[in-house]
Amino acid sequence: LKRQNIKPQNIEQKIYSSMINDPYYDVIVCDSPAGSGKTLIALSAAMKLIDKNPTKYNKIVYMRKTVNVDNEEMGFLPGTQEEKLSPYLAPLYSNLEAIINAKYGQKRKFTKEELENKMVDLVKEYQITTMFEGFLRGTNIRDAVVIIDEIQNEGVGSIKTEFTRLVEGCKLICIGSNRQIDNKFVNKHTSALTYLKNRLLVDNDEVRIGGIELTKTVRSRIAEWADRFKG
């Protein structure tokens, strides 16, 4: 675990990272509050997994629901496809920036151009690919560590579309928090995150699924404080 770009900061993150790197698990479900490091650890552990198993995994596929806090679906937003998708990738790029800073140390501050170049290199090295539900029909995802972010904003129908795209041998990481639902058509009882957590309680002969809950916010004291707001 210490040889990862992002070292786990607490026992929960250590277990989470270990589960991702454990060949036993096909699917990992992570329910965590804002700022708990769920996406950052997932990316860092996925990179480690590819480093260890380059013949089995050759890319990271990142997905998340295209809905924002104002409940505007991507299809109704102005601009080209690339312009529409750009805001939804901000969390991915933010976490890649954190990985770059951790990998190369904090002794110097990168210029914007240097940071962009290193990010391009990292994306190329791990073939980090972004996909969205609306463009998945007819596709097949092979040899990949698949990370589905903000899964609390999806219903069962959405994850069925995503999961059925995976070819045998992929590893799937599903992360989210029911305290951060932005989709007006989903609630904590009907979210895909709740559905998957319930699946942990029944026999899953077809796949080996494991779950982990991160309870500690590590981003900042303000983030931890704000996550407890009601409403």
Short mmCIF file of C-alpha atoms in Angstrom, two decimals:
data_model
loop_
_atom_site.label_atom_id
_atom_site.label_comp_id
_atom_site.label_asym_id
_atom_site.label_seq_id
_atom_site.Cartn_x
_atom_site.Cartn_y
_atom_site.Cartn_z
CA LEU A 1 0.00 0.00 0.00
CA LYS A 2 2.87 2.38 0.77
CA ARG A 3 4.15 2.03 -2.80
CA GLN A 4 1.04 3.68 -4.22
CA ASN A 5 1.09 7.28 -5.35
CA ILE A 6 -1.54 8.08 -2.73
CA LYS A 7 -0.87 6.40 0.60
CA PRO A 8 -4.01 5.51 2.60
CA GLN A 9 -4.39 7.83 5.60
CA ASN A 10 -6.49 5.62 7.88
CA ILE A 11 -7.49 2.00 8.41
CA GLU A 12 -10.67 2.34 6.33
CA GLN A 13 -8.74 3.66 3.34
CA LYS A 14 -6.21 0.82 3.78
CA ILE A 15 -8.97 -1.80 3.68
CA TYR A 16 -10.58 -0.09 0.68
CA SER A 17 -7.29 0.02 -1.23
CA SER A 18 -6.54 -3.60 -0.33
CA MET A 19 -9.93 -4.72 -1.62
CA ILE A 20 -9.31 -3.03 -4.97
CA ASN A 21 -5.94 -4.76 -5.30
CA ASP A 22 -7.28 -8.13 -4.10
CA PRO A 23 -7.86 -10.46 -7.08
CA TYR A 24 -10.71 -12.10 -5.16
CA TYR A 25 -13.12 -9.19 -5.66
CA ASP A 26 -14.87 -8.53 -8.95
CA VAL A 27 -16.97 -5.63 -7.63
CA ILE A 28 -16.26 -3.18 -4.79
CA VAL A 29 -18.97 -0.88 -3.45
CA CYS A 30 -17.82 2.15 -1.45
CA ASP A 31 -20.26 4.36 0.46
CA SER A 32 -18.50 7.43 1.82
CA PRO A 33 -19.10 11.07 2.77
CA ALA A 34 -17.73 14.04 0.87
CA GLY A 35 -13.96 14.45 1.19
CA SER A 36 -13.30 10.90 2.39
CA GLY A 37 -10.87 10.17 -0.46
CA LYS A 38 -13.07 7.55 -2.14
CA THR A 39 -12.32 8.64 -5.72
CA LEU A 40 -8.68 9.48 -5.08
CA ILE A 41 -7.94 6.12 -3.45
CA ALA A 42 -9.85 4.32 -6.21
CA LEU A 43 -7.72 5.95 -8.91
CA SER A 44 -4.44 5.41 -7.09
CA ALA A 45 -5.25 1.77 -6.29
CA ALA A 46 -6.39 1.17 -9.86
CA MET A 47 -3.04 2.45 -11.13
CA LYS A 48 -1.24 0.12 -8.75
CA LEU A 49 -3.40 -2.76 -9.93
CA ILE A 50 -2.45 -2.07 -13.55
CA ASP A 51 1.24 -1.79 -12.60
CA LYS A 52 1.06 -5.23 -10.97
CA ASN A 53 -1.09 -6.90 -13.64
CA PRO A 54 -0.30 -5.25 -17.01
CA THR A 55 -1.35 -8.33 -18.96
CA LYS A 56 -4.77 -8.46 -17.25
CA TYR A 57 -5.65 -4.76 -17.01
CA ASN A 58 -4.51 -2.12 -19.49
CA LYS A 59 -6.76 0.86 -18.80
CA ILE A 60 -8.89 2.76 -16.34
CA VAL A 61 -12.43 3.64 -17.41
CA TYR A 62 -14.06 6.47 -15.45
CA MET A 63 -17.83 6.98 -15.53
CA ARG A 64 -20.23 9.27 -13.71
CA LYS A 65 -23.84 10.36 -14.12
CA THR A 66 -24.19 13.51 -16.22
CA VAL A 67 -26.45 15.45 -13.86
CA ASN A 68 -25.50 18.55 -11.89
CA VAL A 69 -26.76 20.06 -8.65
CA ASP A 70 -29.46 21.96 -10.57
CA ASN A 71 -30.77 18.69 -12.04
CA GLU A 72 -29.93 19.68 -15.61
CA GLU A 73 -29.26 16.64 -17.76
CA MET A 74 -26.29 16.91 -20.12
CA GLY A 75 -28.47 16.62 -23.22
CA PHE A 76 -30.24 19.87 -22.40
CA LEU A 77 -27.11 21.90 -21.82
CA PRO A 78 -25.73 24.15 -24.61
CA GLY A 79 -22.56 23.47 -26.56
CA THR A 80 -20.82 20.61 -28.35
CA GLN A 81 -20.48 17.14 -26.86
CA GLU A 82 -16.94 17.94 -25.69
CA GLU A 83 -18.08 21.22 -24.11
CA LYS A 84 -20.96 19.46 -22.38
CA LEU A 85 -18.78 16.72 -20.92
CA SER A 86 -15.96 18.96 -19.72
CA PRO A 87 -17.56 20.14 -16.42
CA TYR A 88 -18.33 16.56 -15.41
CA LEU A 89 -14.67 15.58 -15.68
CA ALA A 90 -13.47 18.21 -13.21
CA PRO A 91 -13.46 15.71 -10.28
CA LEU A 92 -11.34 13.29 -12.31
CA TYR A 93 -8.78 15.94 -13.26
CA SER A 94 -8.69 17.29 -9.70
CA ASN A 95 -7.82 13.84 -8.37
CA LEU A 96 -5.23 13.27 -11.10
CA GLU A 97 -3.63 16.57 -10.08
CA ALA A 98 -3.43 15.31 -6.47
CA ILE A 99 -1.80 12.09 -7.68
CA ILE A 100 0.76 14.04 -9.72
CA ASN A 101 1.64 16.23 -6.74
CA ALA A 102 2.03 13.16 -4.54
CA LYS A 103 4.05 11.29 -7.16
CA TYR A 104 6.54 14.09 -7.83
CA GLY A 105 6.53 15.64 -4.38
CA GLN A 106 5.46 19.02 -3.07
CA LYS A 107 8.94 20.60 -3.14
CA ARG A 108 8.08 22.67 -6.18
CA LYS A 109 4.92 24.05 -7.68
CA PHE A 110 4.23 23.12 -11.27
CA THR A 111 3.29 25.73 -13.82
CA LYS A 112 -0.06 25.25 -15.52
CA GLU A 113 1.68 23.97 -18.65
CA GLU A 114 3.88 21.53 -16.70
CA LEU A 115 0.86 20.19 -14.83
CA GLU A 116 -1.10 19.74 -18.04
CA ASN A 117 1.82 17.88 -19.65
CA LYS A 118 2.19 15.53 -16.68
CA MET A 119 -1.55 14.92 -16.68
CA VAL A 120 -1.42 14.02 -20.37
CA ASP A 121 1.42 11.60 -19.61
CA LEU A 122 -0.53 10.01 -16.76
CA VAL A 123 -3.67 9.63 -18.87
CA LYS A 124 -1.60 8.04 -21.64
CA GLU A 125 0.34 5.72 -19.29
CA TYR A 126 -2.82 4.25 -17.76
CA GLN A 127 -5.08 4.77 -20.79
CA ILE A 128 -7.58 6.65 -18.65
CA THR A 129 -10.81 6.78 -20.61
CA THR A 130 -14.02 8.61 -19.75
CA MET A 131 -17.41 7.24 -20.70
CA PHE A 132 -20.99 8.36 -20.13
CA GLU A 133 -24.14 6.30 -20.00
CA GLY A 134 -25.72 7.96 -23.02
CA PHE A 135 -22.89 6.77 -25.28
CA LEU A 136 -22.54 3.19 -24.01
CA ARG A 137 -25.02 1.30 -26.16
CA GLY A 138 -23.26 -1.18 -28.40
CA THR A 139 -19.86 -0.80 -26.73
CA ASN A 140 -17.73 -3.43 -24.99
CA ILE A 141 -15.29 -2.59 -22.20
CA ARG A 142 -12.35 -4.99 -21.97
CA ASP A 143 -9.29 -5.44 -19.73
CA ALA A 144 -10.25 -2.46 -17.60
CA VAL A 145 -10.53 -1.25 -14.05
CA VAL A 146 -13.87 0.54 -14.20
CA ILE A 147 -14.68 3.31 -11.72
CA ILE A 148 -18.28 4.53 -11.55
CA ASP A 149 -18.37 7.75 -9.54
CA GLU A 150 -21.39 9.45 -7.92
CA ILE A 151 -23.39 6.25 -8.29
CA GLN A 152 -25.97 7.58 -5.83
CA ASN A 153 -27.32 9.70 -8.71
CA GLU A 154 -28.20 6.63 -10.75
CA GLY A 155 -31.11 4.22 -10.73
CA VAL A 156 -30.94 0.48 -11.26
CA GLY A 157 -31.70 0.86 -14.97
CA SER A 158 -28.65 3.07 -15.45
CA ILE A 159 -26.18 0.75 -13.78
CA LYS A 160 -27.68 -2.19 -15.68
CA THR A 161 -26.73 -0.38 -18.90
CA GLU A 162 -23.21 0.26 -17.59
CA PHE A 163 -22.54 -3.14 -16.01
CA THR A 164 -23.68 -5.08 -19.07
CA ARG A 165 -20.99 -3.38 -21.16
CA LEU A 166 -18.20 -5.08 -19.17
CA VAL A 167 -16.44 -8.06 -20.73
CA GLU A 168 -15.27 -10.90 -18.46
CA GLY A 169 -12.16 -10.00 -16.45
CA CYS A 170 -12.89 -6.35 -15.68
CA LYS A 171 -12.83 -5.05 -12.12
CA LEU A 172 -15.63 -2.70 -11.10
CA ILE A 173 -15.47 -0.02 -8.39
CA CYS A 174 -18.73 1.76 -7.51
CA ILE A 175 -18.51 4.82 -5.27
CA GLY A 176 -20.92 7.38 -3.90
CA SER A 177 -22.85 8.80 -0.97
CA ASN A 178 -26.61 8.94 -0.48
CA ARG A 179 -26.09 12.24 1.33
CA GLN A 180 -25.13 13.83 -2.00
CA ILE A 181 -27.99 12.92 -4.33
CA ASP A 182 -28.44 15.57 -7.05
CA ASN A 183 -30.83 13.66 -9.30
CA LYS A 184 -34.45 14.66 -8.61
CA PHE A 185 -35.64 11.28 -9.93
CA VAL A 186 -33.65 9.30 -7.35
CA ASN A 187 -33.77 9.16 -3.55
CA LYS A 188 -31.87 7.25 -0.87
CA HIS A 189 -34.32 4.35 -1.16
CA THR A 190 -34.15 3.98 -4.93
CA SER A 191 -30.54 4.93 -5.69
CA ALA A 192 -28.19 2.46 -7.32
CA LEU A 193 -25.90 2.79 -4.31
CA THR A 194 -28.64 1.52 -1.98
CA TYR A 195 -29.47 -1.29 -4.42
CA LEU A 196 -25.85 -2.44 -4.51
CA LYS A 197 -25.50 -2.23 -0.73
CA ASN A 198 -28.55 -4.49 -0.43
CA ARG A 199 -26.93 -6.92 -2.88
CA LEU A 200 -24.11 -7.32 -0.36
CA LEU A 201 -26.58 -9.03 1.96
CA VAL A 202 -27.61 -11.79 -0.44
CA ASP A 203 -25.76 -14.60 -2.18
CA ASN A 204 -23.93 -13.45 -5.29
CA ASP A 205 -22.82 -16.67 -6.94
CA GLU A 206 -22.05 -14.98 -10.24
CA VAL A 207 -19.66 -12.32 -8.95
CA ARG A 208 -17.57 -11.75 -5.84
CA ILE A 209 -18.74 -8.44 -4.40
CA GLY A 210 -17.44 -6.60 -1.36
CA GLY A 211 -18.43 -3.38 0.38
CA ILE A 212 -16.65 -0.75 2.46
CA GLU A 213 -17.84 2.40 4.20
CA LEU A 214 -15.41 5.27 4.72
CA THR A 215 -16.56 7.39 7.66
CA LYS A 216 -13.72 9.89 8.05
CA THR A 217 -13.59 13.09 6.00
CA VAL A 218 -9.93 13.87 5.28
CA ARG A 219 -10.29 16.79 2.87
CA SER A 220 -10.70 19.48 5.52
CA ARG A 221 -12.48 20.39 8.73
CA ILE A 222 -14.83 22.62 6.74
CA ALA A 223 -15.78 19.75 4.40
CA GLU A 224 -16.46 17.46 7.36
CA TRP A 225 -18.56 20.13 9.04
CA ALA A 226 -20.55 20.93 5.89
CA ASP A 227 -21.29 17.27 5.11
CA ARG A 228 -23.40 17.10 8.26
CA PHE A 229 -25.72 19.92 7.09
CA LYS A 230 -29.36 18.97 6.76
CA GLY A 231 -31.47 19.88 3.74
#
